[in-house]
Each structure stands twice: as structure tokens, then as C-alpha cells.
mmCIF file of C-alpha atoms in Angstrom:
data_model
loop_
_atom_site.group_PDB
_atom_site.id
_atom_site.type_symbol
_atom_site.label_atom_id
_atom_site.label_comp_id
_atom_site.label_asym_id
_atom_site.label_seq_id
_atom_site.Cartn_x
_atom_site.Cartn_y
_atom_site.Cartn_z
ATOM 1 C CA MET A 611 35.824 55.926 56.815
ATOM 2 C CA ASN A 612 33.401 53.986 59.037
ATOM 3 C CA TRP A 613 31.039 51.300 57.948
ATOM 4 C CA THR A 614 27.961 53.362 58.385
ATOM 5 C CA ARG A 615 29.334 56.091 56.048
ATOM 6 C CA ARG A 616 30.408 53.352 53.469
ATOM 7 C CA ILE A 617 26.949 51.883 53.454
ATOM 8 C CA LEU A 618 25.290 55.205 53.176
ATOM 9 C CA LEU A 619 27.510 56.201 50.173
ATOM 10 C CA LEU A 620 26.803 52.715 48.477
ATOM 11 C CA LEU A 621 23.257 53.369 49.051
ATOM 12 C CA ILE A 622 23.240 56.778 47.510
ATOM 13 C CA PHE A 623 25.290 55.450 44.449
ATOM 14 C CA PHE A 624 22.615 52.688 43.788
ATOM 15 C CA ILE A 625 19.785 55.301 44.171
ATOM 16 C CA LEU A 626 21.544 57.691 41.925
ATOM 17 C CA THR A 627 22.578 55.235 39.131
ATOM 18 C CA GLY A 628 19.423 53.034 39.542
ATOM 19 C CA CYS A 629 19.296 49.292 39.997
ATOM 20 C CA ALA A 630 16.931 48.655 37.331
ATOM 21 C CA THR A 631 18.222 48.078 33.876
ATOM 22 C CA ARG A 632 17.252 50.596 31.110
ATOM 23 C CA GLY A 633 18.036 50.939 27.182
ATOM 24 C CA SER A 634 18.641 48.161 24.891
ATOM 25 C CA GLN A 635 19.799 44.723 26.232
ATOM 26 C CA LEU A 636 23.602 44.451 26.196
ATOM 27 C CA GLU A 637 24.145 41.056 24.689
ATOM 28 C CA THR A 638 26.121 38.464 26.874
ATOM 29 C CA VAL A 639 28.052 35.533 25.937
ATOM 30 C CA SER A 640 26.151 32.517 25.205
ATOM 31 C CA GLU A 641 27.439 30.296 28.142
ATOM 32 C CA VAL A 642 29.778 30.571 31.200
ATOM 33 C CA ASP A 643 31.247 27.451 32.751
ATOM 34 C CA ILE A 644 30.885 29.095 36.255
ATOM 35 C CA GLU A 645 33.384 26.791 37.877
ATOM 36 C CA ARG A 646 35.944 27.725 35.498
ATOM 37 C CA TYR A 647 35.158 31.353 35.711
ATOM 38 C CA MET A 648 35.859 31.363 39.476
ATOM 39 C CA GLY A 649 39.253 32.747 40.790
ATOM 40 C CA ASP A 650 41.217 35.825 40.351
ATOM 41 C CA TRP A 651 40.667 38.480 37.640
ATOM 42 C CA TYR A 652 43.056 41.347 37.449
ATOM 43 C CA VAL A 653 41.197 44.750 36.362
ATOM 44 C CA ILE A 654 43.174 45.894 33.158
ATOM 45 C CA ALA A 655 40.839 48.954 32.618
ATOM 46 C CA HIS A 656 37.406 50.157 33.497
ATOM 47 C CA ILE A 657 34.963 53.029 33.486
ATOM 48 C CA PRO A 658 35.036 53.229 37.198
ATOM 49 C CA VAL A 659 32.392 53.451 39.879
ATOM 50 C CA PHE A 660 33.318 56.157 42.445
ATOM 51 C CA ILE A 661 35.038 53.786 44.914
ATOM 52 C CA GLU A 662 37.637 52.581 42.250
ATOM 53 C CA LYS A 663 38.435 55.960 40.553
ATOM 54 C CA ASN A 664 42.112 55.937 41.941
ATOM 55 C CA ALA A 665 42.564 52.115 42.109
ATOM 56 C CA TYR A 666 45.933 50.463 41.578
ATOM 57 C CA ASN A 667 46.549 46.762 41.634
ATOM 58 C CA ALA A 668 42.857 45.988 41.352
ATOM 59 C CA ILE A 669 41.726 42.445 41.542
ATOM 60 C CA GLU A 670 38.216 40.942 41.435
ATOM 61 C CA SER A 671 38.040 37.350 43.013
ATOM 62 C CA TYR A 672 35.065 34.972 42.897
ATOM 63 C CA ARG A 673 34.404 31.868 44.854
ATOM 64 C CA LEU A 674 31.141 29.802 44.285
ATOM 65 C CA ASP A 675 29.258 29.252 47.469
ATOM 66 C CA GLY A 676 26.046 27.125 46.674
ATOM 67 C CA ASP A 677 23.802 29.436 44.369
ATOM 68 C CA ARG A 678 25.833 32.587 45.498
ATOM 69 C CA ILE A 679 29.178 33.903 44.057
ATOM 70 C CA GLU A 680 31.360 35.396 47.008
ATOM 71 C CA THR A 681 33.222 38.321 45.476
ATOM 72 C CA THR A 682 36.395 40.033 46.891
ATOM 73 C CA PHE A 683 37.366 43.318 45.089
ATOM 74 C CA SER A 684 40.612 44.669 46.319
ATOM 75 C CA PHE A 685 42.872 47.481 45.393
ATOM 76 C CA ARG A 686 45.450 50.027 46.476
ATOM 77 C CA ASN A 687 44.007 53.471 46.706
ATOM 78 C CA LYS A 688 45.758 56.490 45.010
ATOM 79 C CA GLY A 689 49.203 54.369 44.316
ATOM 80 C CA PHE A 690 50.921 51.267 44.663
ATOM 81 C CA ASP A 691 51.710 52.023 48.163
ATOM 82 C CA GLY A 692 48.320 53.367 49.028
ATOM 83 C CA PRO A 693 46.088 51.987 51.729
ATOM 84 C CA LYS A 694 44.461 48.634 50.692
ATOM 85 C CA LYS A 695 40.785 48.767 50.080
ATOM 86 C CA GLU A 696 38.674 45.513 50.041
ATOM 87 C CA TYR A 697 34.945 44.988 49.544
ATOM 88 C CA HIS A 698 32.966 41.873 49.642
ATOM 89 C CA PRO A 699 29.786 41.956 47.472
ATOM 90 C CA ASN A 700 27.738 38.803 46.716
ATOM 91 C CA ALA A 701 26.420 37.901 43.350
ATOM 92 C CA ILE A 702 23.510 35.892 42.380
ATOM 93 C CA ILE A 703 23.285 34.372 39.082
ATOM 94 C CA THR A 704 20.071 35.691 37.556
ATOM 95 C CA ASP A 705 20.314 33.900 34.304
ATOM 96 C CA PRO A 706 21.097 30.172 35.108
ATOM 97 C CA GLU A 707 20.796 29.077 31.663
ATOM 98 C CA THR A 708 23.917 31.043 30.447
ATOM 99 C CA ASN A 709 25.525 31.870 33.939
ATOM 100 C CA ALA A 710 26.256 35.250 32.255
ATOM 101 C CA VAL A 711 23.977 37.614 34.108
ATOM 102 C CA TRP A 712 24.471 38.332 37.656
ATOM 103 C CA GLY A 713 22.991 40.573 40.305
ATOM 104 C CA MET A 714 25.930 42.110 42.310
ATOM 105 C CA GLN A 715 24.717 43.071 45.632
ATOM 106 C CA PHE A 716 26.940 45.470 47.802
ATOM 107 C CA VAL A 717 24.082 46.683 50.002
ATOM 108 C CA TRP A 718 20.851 44.675 50.703
ATOM 109 C CA PRO A 719 18.325 44.826 48.988
ATOM 110 C CA PHE A 720 19.792 46.417 45.885
ATOM 111 C CA ARG A 721 21.555 44.393 43.025
ATOM 112 C CA ALA A 722 23.520 45.922 40.400
ATOM 113 C CA ASP A 723 23.346 44.831 36.786
ATOM 114 C CA PHE A 724 26.417 42.594 36.022
ATOM 115 C CA ARG A 725 26.816 41.004 32.798
ATOM 116 C CA ILE A 726 29.658 38.788 31.181
ATOM 117 C CA VAL A 727 29.591 40.508 27.820
ATOM 118 C CA TYR A 728 32.926 38.931 26.456
ATOM 119 C CA LEU A 729 34.854 35.848 27.447
ATOM 120 C CA ASP A 730 37.664 34.200 25.455
ATOM 121 C CA ASP A 731 37.674 30.404 24.813
ATOM 122 C CA ASP A 732 40.639 29.995 27.371
ATOM 123 C CA TYR A 733 38.956 31.906 30.263
ATOM 124 C CA THR A 734 41.940 34.367 30.141
ATOM 125 C CA THR A 735 40.153 37.729 29.415
ATOM 126 C CA THR A 736 36.707 38.936 29.960
ATOM 127 C CA ILE A 737 34.599 42.129 29.818
ATOM 128 C CA ILE A 738 31.774 42.999 32.377
ATOM 129 C CA GLY A 739 29.296 45.574 31.328
ATOM 130 C CA ARG A 740 25.746 46.798 32.379
ATOM 131 C CA ASN A 741 22.811 47.558 30.238
ATOM 132 C CA LYS A 742 22.969 51.212 31.087
ATOM 133 C CA ARG A 743 26.461 51.316 29.667
ATOM 134 C CA ASP A 744 27.709 53.426 32.395
ATOM 135 C CA TYR A 745 30.437 51.121 33.799
ATOM 136 C CA VAL A 746 32.642 48.386 32.375
ATOM 137 C CA TRP A 747 35.472 46.377 33.226
ATOM 138 C CA ILE A 748 38.131 44.784 31.148
ATOM 139 C CA MET A 749 39.768 41.848 33.128
ATOM 140 C CA ALA A 750 42.405 39.275 32.660
ATOM 141 C CA ARG A 751 43.886 36.342 34.573
ATOM 142 C CA GLN A 752 47.221 37.951 34.477
ATOM 143 C CA PRO A 753 48.160 41.432 35.623
ATOM 144 C CA GLU A 754 49.248 42.450 32.102
ATOM 145 C CA ILE A 755 48.002 42.034 28.562
ATOM 146 C CA SER A 756 49.702 42.853 25.224
ATOM 147 C CA GLU A 757 48.885 46.202 23.816
ATOM 148 C CA GLN A 758 47.401 44.626 20.720
ATOM 149 C CA GLU A 759 45.101 42.525 23.131
ATOM 150 C CA TYR A 760 44.177 45.671 24.949
ATOM 151 C CA GLU A 761 43.334 47.554 21.876
ATOM 152 C CA ARG A 762 41.213 44.672 20.598
ATOM 153 C CA LEU A 763 39.220 44.581 24.014
ATOM 154 C CA VAL A 764 38.711 48.372 23.732
ATOM 155 C CA ARG A 765 37.288 48.174 20.369
ATOM 156 C CA ARG A 766 34.864 45.469 21.637
ATOM 157 C CA VAL A 767 33.849 47.999 24.428
ATOM 158 C CA ASP A 768 33.363 50.580 21.788
ATOM 159 C CA GLU A 769 31.252 48.423 19.804
ATOM 160 C CA MET A 770 28.950 47.759 22.695
ATOM 161 C CA GLY A 771 28.086 51.431 22.786
ATOM 162 C CA TYR A 772 30.369 52.604 25.547
ATOM 163 C CA ASP A 773 32.278 55.917 25.490
ATOM 164 C CA THR A 774 35.757 54.555 25.429
ATOM 165 C CA ALA A 775 37.137 58.022 26.150
ATOM 166 C CA ASP A 776 36.045 57.284 29.773
ATOM 167 C CA LEU A 777 38.111 54.132 30.064
ATOM 168 C CA ARG A 778 40.791 54.332 32.767
ATOM 169 C CA ARG A 779 43.681 51.806 32.453
ATOM 170 C CA VAL A 780 44.417 50.362 36.064
ATOM 171 C CA PRO A 781 48.094 50.482 37.040
ATOM 172 C CA GLN A 782 49.094 46.934 37.823
ATOM 173 C CA ARG A 783 52.610 46.219 39.428
ATOM 174 C CA TRP A 784 53.282 42.969 41.206
#
């Protein structure tokens, strides 16, 4: 798929889903040590956006660059041997008091709502959500977590008002 078509699809995505937040505020964590948060996060489960519906080995990587966070989202499409896809959105921290609310920008000038709604004390598991409760990502520093930990995180997602029946577990094999 050429770049023009990708940009057009992303633009249509943002127009259809809306960039403004609606509904009740999704509570974020009280504080994120942004430097500690940087690095690789394996996507364990998600309510996916259209580009990641068939993702395998999905990883979200963050690198602090001044006041921006350079992001690399990579995955294999439709299988472990599928073509590798890679996207490079930038994030801007929109709540510098907590560092827990970001604007994720795939296409200028649109920024998607991105909220760190759960983060364990060891910075090993996190949940990213949106006020609209349309998409969510459960991520970990390792490609696998225990079934007990997974179920605990799914319960948290449910308590936030998401329909957990829409969660897709991302296959990870390294």
C-alpha cells in the first residue's frame, strides 16, 4: 500500500472516530516517571484500531526526544511469518503534571487521545485507554504474562467501562 493511501486511510479513521474526547473522563494514573516508561512494550491484548486487527508480535516502543515521544509501533500482519508493518507516530504529553495523558499523532494536525490508565509499580504492565472507550491496549515489558495477571488486567479494563468481549489477545512468539 502506498504512503498516500495509508495517510488517506488514517485521515479517514480520525475523521470517523473523532479526535476530540467525549463522555466521562477516563481516570489516569497519578504520575508517570516518563524516562522509566520509555522503551519497549509488548501488546498483550487490545481492542484494535483497523491497522492492527491481524497483528502478531506487536510491540510499541517509546523514546523521549525533547518534549516529544517518538513512537515505533511494529507487528507482523496476519501471522508470525507475515509482512512486518511499522508505524512512527509522535506523541506529545498534554498533561505534564502527571505525564499520563498524551496526544498521539499519526497524521498532522490530528492527535488521538492516549491515556495511561494503569501502570504497576514496577513499570512492567500498563493499560492505555481513551475517553471514548473505543480502543484499549494491555501491554507488558515481556511478551507473555501469567493467565492470572491477564485476567486481573482484563477485569480492570471492564471496570473502566470497556466491552471486554471486544478484546483480542495478541499472539506473541519470540
